[in-house]
mmCIF file of C-alpha atoms in Angstrom:
data_model
loop_
_atom_site.group_PDB
_atom_site.id
_atom_site.type_symbol
_atom_site.label_atom_id
_atom_site.label_comp_id
_atom_site.label_asym_id
_atom_site.label_seq_id
_atom_site.Cartn_x
_atom_site.Cartn_y
_atom_site.Cartn_z
ATOM 1 C CA UNK G 1 31.639 83.857 212.694
ATOM 2 C CA UNK G 2 33.959 86.226 214.494
ATOM 3 C CA UNK G 3 37.193 86.463 212.808
ATOM 4 C CA UNK G 4 40.204 88.135 214.565
ATOM 5 C CA UNK G 5 43.396 88.137 212.694
ATOM 6 C CA UNK G 6 46.950 89.446 213.452
ATOM 7 C CA UNK G 7 49.731 89.775 211.092
ATOM 8 C CA UNK G 8 53.043 88.689 212.698
ATOM 9 C CA UNK G 9 56.288 90.398 211.822
ATOM 10 C CA UNK G 10 57.858 86.725 211.787
ATOM 11 C CA UNK G 11 55.319 85.513 208.881
ATOM 12 C CA UNK G 12 57.462 85.428 205.617
ATOM 13 C CA UNK G 13 56.239 87.965 202.793
ATOM 14 C CA UNK G 14 57.284 87.889 199.367
ATOM 15 C CA UNK G 15 57.122 91.457 197.931
ATOM 16 C CA UNK G 16 56.287 92.085 194.206
ATOM 17 C CA UNK G 17 56.041 95.223 192.102
ATOM 18 C CA UNK G 18 52.554 94.068 190.758
ATOM 19 C CA UNK G 19 49.479 96.375 191.688
ATOM 20 C CA UNK G 20 46.712 94.326 193.034
ATOM 21 C CA UNK G 21 44.078 93.664 190.386
ATOM 22 C CA UNK G 22 41.474 92.341 192.774
ATOM 23 C CA UNK G 23 41.512 95.563 194.890
ATOM 24 C CA UNK G 24 39.645 98.599 193.054
ATOM 25 C CA UNK G 25 38.684 102.080 194.187
ATOM 26 C CA UNK G 26 35.168 103.472 194.537
ATOM 27 C CA UNK G 27 32.462 104.961 196.660
ATOM 28 C CA UNK G 28 31.290 103.019 199.757
ATOM 29 C CA UNK G 29 28.153 100.869 199.144
ATOM 30 C CA UNK G 30 24.734 102.540 199.498
ATOM 31 C CA UNK G 31 23.768 100.368 202.596
ATOM 32 C CA UNK G 32 26.571 101.817 204.751
ATOM 33 C CA UNK G 33 25.358 104.174 207.269
ATOM 34 C CA UNK G 34 27.979 107.172 208.028
ATOM 35 C CA UNK G 35 29.047 107.601 211.453
ATOM 36 C CA UNK G 36 30.665 110.659 212.579
ATOM 37 C CA UNK G 37 33.973 110.988 214.436
ATOM 38 C CA UNK G 38 35.087 113.951 216.738
ATOM 39 C CA UNK G 39 38.629 115.389 215.977
ATOM 40 C CA UNK G 40 38.844 117.945 218.807
ATOM 41 C CA UNK G 41 39.226 115.573 221.829
ATOM 42 C CA UNK G 42 42.280 115.545 224.134
ATOM 43 C CA UNK G 43 44.804 112.971 222.968
ATOM 44 C CA UNK G 44 45.886 110.507 225.851
ATOM 45 C CA UNK G 45 49.541 110.628 226.691
ATOM 46 C CA UNK G 46 51.786 107.577 226.634
ATOM 47 C CA UNK G 47 50.335 106.234 223.365
ATOM 48 C CA UNK G 48 51.772 106.429 219.839
ATOM 49 C CA UNK G 49 48.224 106.949 218.527
ATOM 50 C CA UNK G 50 44.645 107.179 219.228
ATOM 51 C CA UNK G 51 41.649 105.654 217.356
ATOM 52 C CA UNK G 52 39.024 108.389 216.977
ATOM 53 C CA UNK G 53 36.492 105.966 215.277
ATOM 54 C CA UNK G 54 36.380 102.116 214.378
ATOM 55 C CA UNK G 55 33.531 101.456 212.197
ATOM 56 C CA UNK G 56 32.584 97.951 211.255
ATOM 57 C CA UNK G 57 29.424 97.351 209.088
ATOM 58 C CA UNK G 58 28.351 94.083 207.414
ATOM 59 C CA UNK G 59 25.732 93.237 205.031
ATOM 60 C CA UNK G 60 24.867 89.463 205.374
ATOM 61 C CA UNK G 61 23.764 87.514 202.205
ATOM 62 C CA UNK G 62 23.091 83.814 201.788
ATOM 63 C CA UNK G 63 25.768 83.976 199.064
ATOM 64 C CA UNK G 64 28.175 85.837 200.992
ATOM 65 C CA UNK G 65 29.117 88.875 203.122
ATOM 66 C CA UNK G 66 29.973 92.249 202.468
ATOM 67 C CA UNK G 67 32.303 93.579 205.206
ATOM 68 C CA UNK G 68 32.714 97.439 205.612
ATOM 69 C CA UNK G 69 35.587 98.771 207.705
ATOM 70 C CA UNK G 70 36.479 102.325 208.483
ATOM 71 C CA UNK G 71 38.991 103.657 210.967
ATOM 72 C CA UNK G 72 40.083 107.150 211.935
ATOM 73 C CA UNK G 73 43.498 107.575 213.668
ATOM 74 C CA UNK G 74 45.430 110.325 215.251
ATOM 75 C CA UNK G 75 49.223 109.970 215.204
ATOM 76 C CA UNK G 76 50.519 111.498 218.546
ATOM 77 C CA UNK G 77 54.289 110.968 218.100
ATOM 78 C CA UNK G 78 57.090 109.520 215.608
ATOM 79 C CA UNK G 79 56.445 106.110 216.652
ATOM 80 C CA UNK G 80 52.846 106.585 215.604
ATOM 81 C CA UNK G 81 53.792 107.787 212.275
ATOM 82 C CA UNK G 82 56.120 104.970 211.585
ATOM 83 C CA UNK G 83 53.391 102.406 212.700
ATOM 84 C CA UNK G 84 50.979 104.106 210.290
ATOM 85 C CA UNK G 85 53.071 104.813 207.325
ATOM 86 C CA UNK G 86 51.595 101.688 205.397
ATOM 87 C CA UNK G 87 48.001 100.672 205.107
ATOM 88 C CA UNK G 88 47.381 97.010 204.505
ATOM 89 C CA UNK G 89 44.581 94.330 203.870
ATOM 90 C CA UNK G 90 44.929 90.667 203.413
ATOM 91 C CA UNK G 91 42.371 88.673 201.727
ATOM 92 C CA UNK G 92 41.969 85.495 199.542
ATOM 93 C CA UNK G 93 41.381 86.545 195.698
ATOM 94 C CA UNK G 94 39.826 83.081 195.146
ATOM 95 C CA UNK G 95 36.597 84.437 196.383
ATOM 96 C CA UNK G 96 37.437 87.598 198.053
ATOM 97 C CA UNK G 97 37.749 91.205 196.529
ATOM 98 C CA UNK G 98 38.470 94.766 198.008
ATOM 99 C CA UNK G 99 37.093 97.822 197.150
ATOM 100 C CA UNK G 100 38.837 100.945 198.526
ATOM 101 C CA UNK G 101 36.908 103.864 199.471
ATOM 102 C CA UNK G 102 38.847 106.571 201.539
ATOM 103 C CA UNK G 103 42.517 107.333 202.304
ATOM 104 C CA UNK G 104 42.946 110.677 203.550
ATOM 105 C CA UNK G 105 44.899 112.804 205.745
ATOM 106 C CA UNK G 106 43.528 115.310 207.899
ATOM 107 C CA UNK G 107 45.906 118.195 208.700
ATOM 108 C CA UNK G 108 44.873 121.166 210.548
ATOM 109 C CA UNK G 109 42.032 122.489 208.358
ATOM 110 C CA UNK G 110 43.030 120.697 205.137
ATOM 111 C CA UNK G 111 42.033 117.243 203.920
ATOM 112 C CA UNK G 112 44.652 115.373 201.400
ATOM 113 C CA UNK G 113 43.042 113.065 199.657
ATOM 114 C CA UNK G 114 45.893 110.170 199.124
ATOM 115 C CA UNK G 115 43.839 107.494 197.239
ATOM 116 C CA UNK G 116 44.090 108.632 193.683
ATOM 117 C CA UNK G 117 47.952 108.909 194.016
ATOM 118 C CA UNK G 118 48.999 105.546 195.974
ATOM 119 C CA UNK G 119 49.826 102.275 194.492
ATOM 120 C CA UNK G 120 48.425 99.114 196.177
ATOM 121 C CA UNK G 121 51.406 96.604 195.836
ATOM 122 C CA UNK G 122 51.173 92.741 196.337
ATOM 123 C CA UNK G 123 52.829 90.820 199.295
ATOM 124 C CA UNK G 124 52.283 87.178 198.464
ATOM 125 C CA UNK G 125 51.887 85.660 202.078
ATOM 126 C CA UNK G 126 52.923 81.963 202.569
ATOM 127 C CA UNK G 127 51.627 81.389 205.853
ATOM 128 C CA UNK G 128 51.566 77.644 205.776
ATOM 129 C CA UNK G 129 55.034 77.480 204.635
ATOM 130 C CA UNK G 130 56.120 75.488 207.661
ATOM 131 C CA UNK G 131 53.490 72.938 206.978
ATOM 132 C CA UNK G 132 54.260 72.596 203.328
ATOM 133 C CA UNK G 133 51.028 74.081 202.528
ATOM 134 C CA UNK G 134 50.751 77.097 200.104
ATOM 135 C CA UNK G 135 48.339 79.813 201.450
ATOM 136 C CA UNK G 136 46.839 81.785 198.670
ATOM 137 C CA UNK G 137 46.104 84.712 200.620
ATOM 138 C CA UNK G 138 47.899 88.006 199.618
ATOM 139 C CA UNK G 139 48.391 91.309 201.375
ATOM 140 C CA UNK G 140 48.044 94.745 199.454
ATOM 141 C CA UNK G 141 50.197 97.485 200.905
ATOM 142 C CA UNK G 142 50.130 101.087 200.308
ATOM 143 C CA UNK G 143 53.064 103.388 201.213
ATOM 144 C CA UNK G 144 51.732 106.578 202.571
ATOM 145 C CA UNK G 145 54.223 109.431 201.751
ATOM 146 C CA UNK G 146 54.575 112.528 203.981
ATOM 147 C CA UNK G 147 52.842 111.490 207.182
ATOM 148 C CA UNK G 148 53.354 113.742 210.137
ATOM 149 C CA UNK G 149 52.828 113.868 213.781
ATOM 150 C CA UNK G 150 49.291 115.381 214.818
ATOM 151 C CA UNK G 151 47.922 113.982 211.505
ATOM 152 C CA UNK G 152 44.549 112.237 211.251
ATOM 153 C CA UNK G 153 44.489 109.153 209.106
ATOM 154 C CA UNK G 154 41.198 108.001 207.671
ATOM 155 C CA UNK G 155 40.792 104.855 205.650
ATOM 156 C CA UNK G 156 37.636 102.884 204.536
ATOM 157 C CA UNK G 157 37.086 99.839 202.532
ATOM 158 C CA UNK G 158 34.838 96.934 201.774
ATOM 159 C CA UNK G 159 35.743 93.405 201.407
ATOM 160 C CA UNK G 160 33.260 91.106 199.602
ATOM 161 C CA UNK G 161 33.398 87.613 200.177
ATOM 162 C CA UNK G 162 31.825 84.775 198.554
ATOM 163 C CA UNK G 163 33.529 81.869 199.845
ATOM 164 C CA UNK G 164 31.705 78.795 198.705
ATOM 165 C CA UNK G 165 32.172 76.865 202.100
ATOM 166 C CA UNK G 166 29.925 79.618 203.712
ATOM 167 C CA UNK G 167 27.188 79.689 201.145
ATOM 168 C CA UNK G 168 23.674 79.830 202.910
ATOM 169 C CA UNK G 169 25.808 80.417 206.230
ATOM 170 C CA UNK G 170 26.075 84.123 206.529
ATOM 171 C CA UNK G 171 29.558 85.035 207.970
ATOM 172 C CA UNK G 172 29.822 88.096 210.205
ATOM 173 C CA UNK G 173 33.086 89.673 210.596
ATOM 174 C CA UNK G 174 34.270 92.203 213.099
ATOM 175 C CA UNK G 175 37.073 94.464 213.985
ATOM 176 C CA UNK G 176 36.982 94.815 217.966
ATOM 177 C CA UNK G 177 39.904 96.760 220.019
ATOM 178 C CA UNK G 178 42.953 97.992 218.546
ATOM 179 C CA UNK G 179 46.691 98.826 219.979
ATOM 180 C CA UNK G 180 45.656 102.348 220.786
ATOM 181 C CA UNK G 181 43.052 103.966 223.107
ATOM 182 C CA UNK G 182 39.620 104.099 221.024
ATOM 183 C CA UNK G 183 37.340 106.833 221.183
ATOM 184 C CA UNK G 184 34.274 105.652 219.498
ATOM 185 C CA UNK G 185 33.557 102.108 218.099
ATOM 186 C CA UNK G 186 30.506 100.892 215.919
ATOM 187 C CA UNK G 187 29.410 97.397 215.012
ATOM 188 C CA UNK G 188 26.489 96.867 212.732
ATOM 189 C CA UNK G 189 25.134 93.557 210.854
ATOM 190 C CA UNK G 190 22.404 94.000 208.504
ATOM 191 C CA UNK G 191 20.659 91.363 206.276
ATOM 192 C CA UNK G 192 17.918 91.525 203.601
ATOM 193 C CA UNK G 193 14.306 90.904 204.735
ATOM 194 C CA UNK G 194 14.135 87.683 202.575
ATOM 195 C CA UNK G 195 17.194 86.146 203.984
ATOM 196 C CA UNK G 196 16.838 82.852 205.809
ATOM 197 C CA UNK G 197 16.767 82.951 209.561
ATOM 198 C CA UNK G 198 20.523 83.610 210.974
ATOM 199 C CA UNK G 199 22.042 81.324 213.480
ATOM 200 C CA UNK G 200 24.733 82.539 215.561
ATOM 201 C CA UNK G 201 28.080 80.966 216.020
ATOM 202 C CA UNK G 202 31.197 82.351 217.019
ATOM 203 C CA UNK G 203 34.854 81.328 216.092
ATOM 204 C CA UNK G 204 38.140 83.032 217.516
ATOM 205 C CA UNK G 205 40.908 81.759 215.596
ATOM 206 C CA UNK G 206 44.577 81.560 217.313
ATOM 207 C CA UNK G 207 46.773 84.423 216.078
#
């Protein structure tokens, strides 16, 4: 399943001060293959930012899927700083959890590790409100302090999905494209050798 989602500014969010218990911090899984990115490339004019690396890796299992996502973004102007002053991830706590691995700022020759300091707050999203249907998904948001023009922001996290509806039907999740120019993009799917044969279907959900 190819799932592409967009968070619209029109969607109602209910902010809380609670930290997200289903989001933890930890190292990247051992099955993830490191991918290099190059910071010295000349920036393209006319854009708020530039994605130096977008890296999607999946481990497909019969009982679910682990989705690793890493993105490295260079902020080219004040608009880019405003657009990247928060990091968010949306998931369904009933059957998904998040492990955040990296939240760094590269500034000149300095690397600033923000992960130990930031707090991931919960935004309760009610996307089905207009249809009188409660949507159990939540958004975790972290506010990044002291982000500047020229900074390179690097994030990485893994989403573990054990949705019972897709049990024995491994689900592939990809992040393709961006609102900025992309210098390098990688997409990888792995599965255990003893896993049942895969059948490929693709689903592009609206909005």
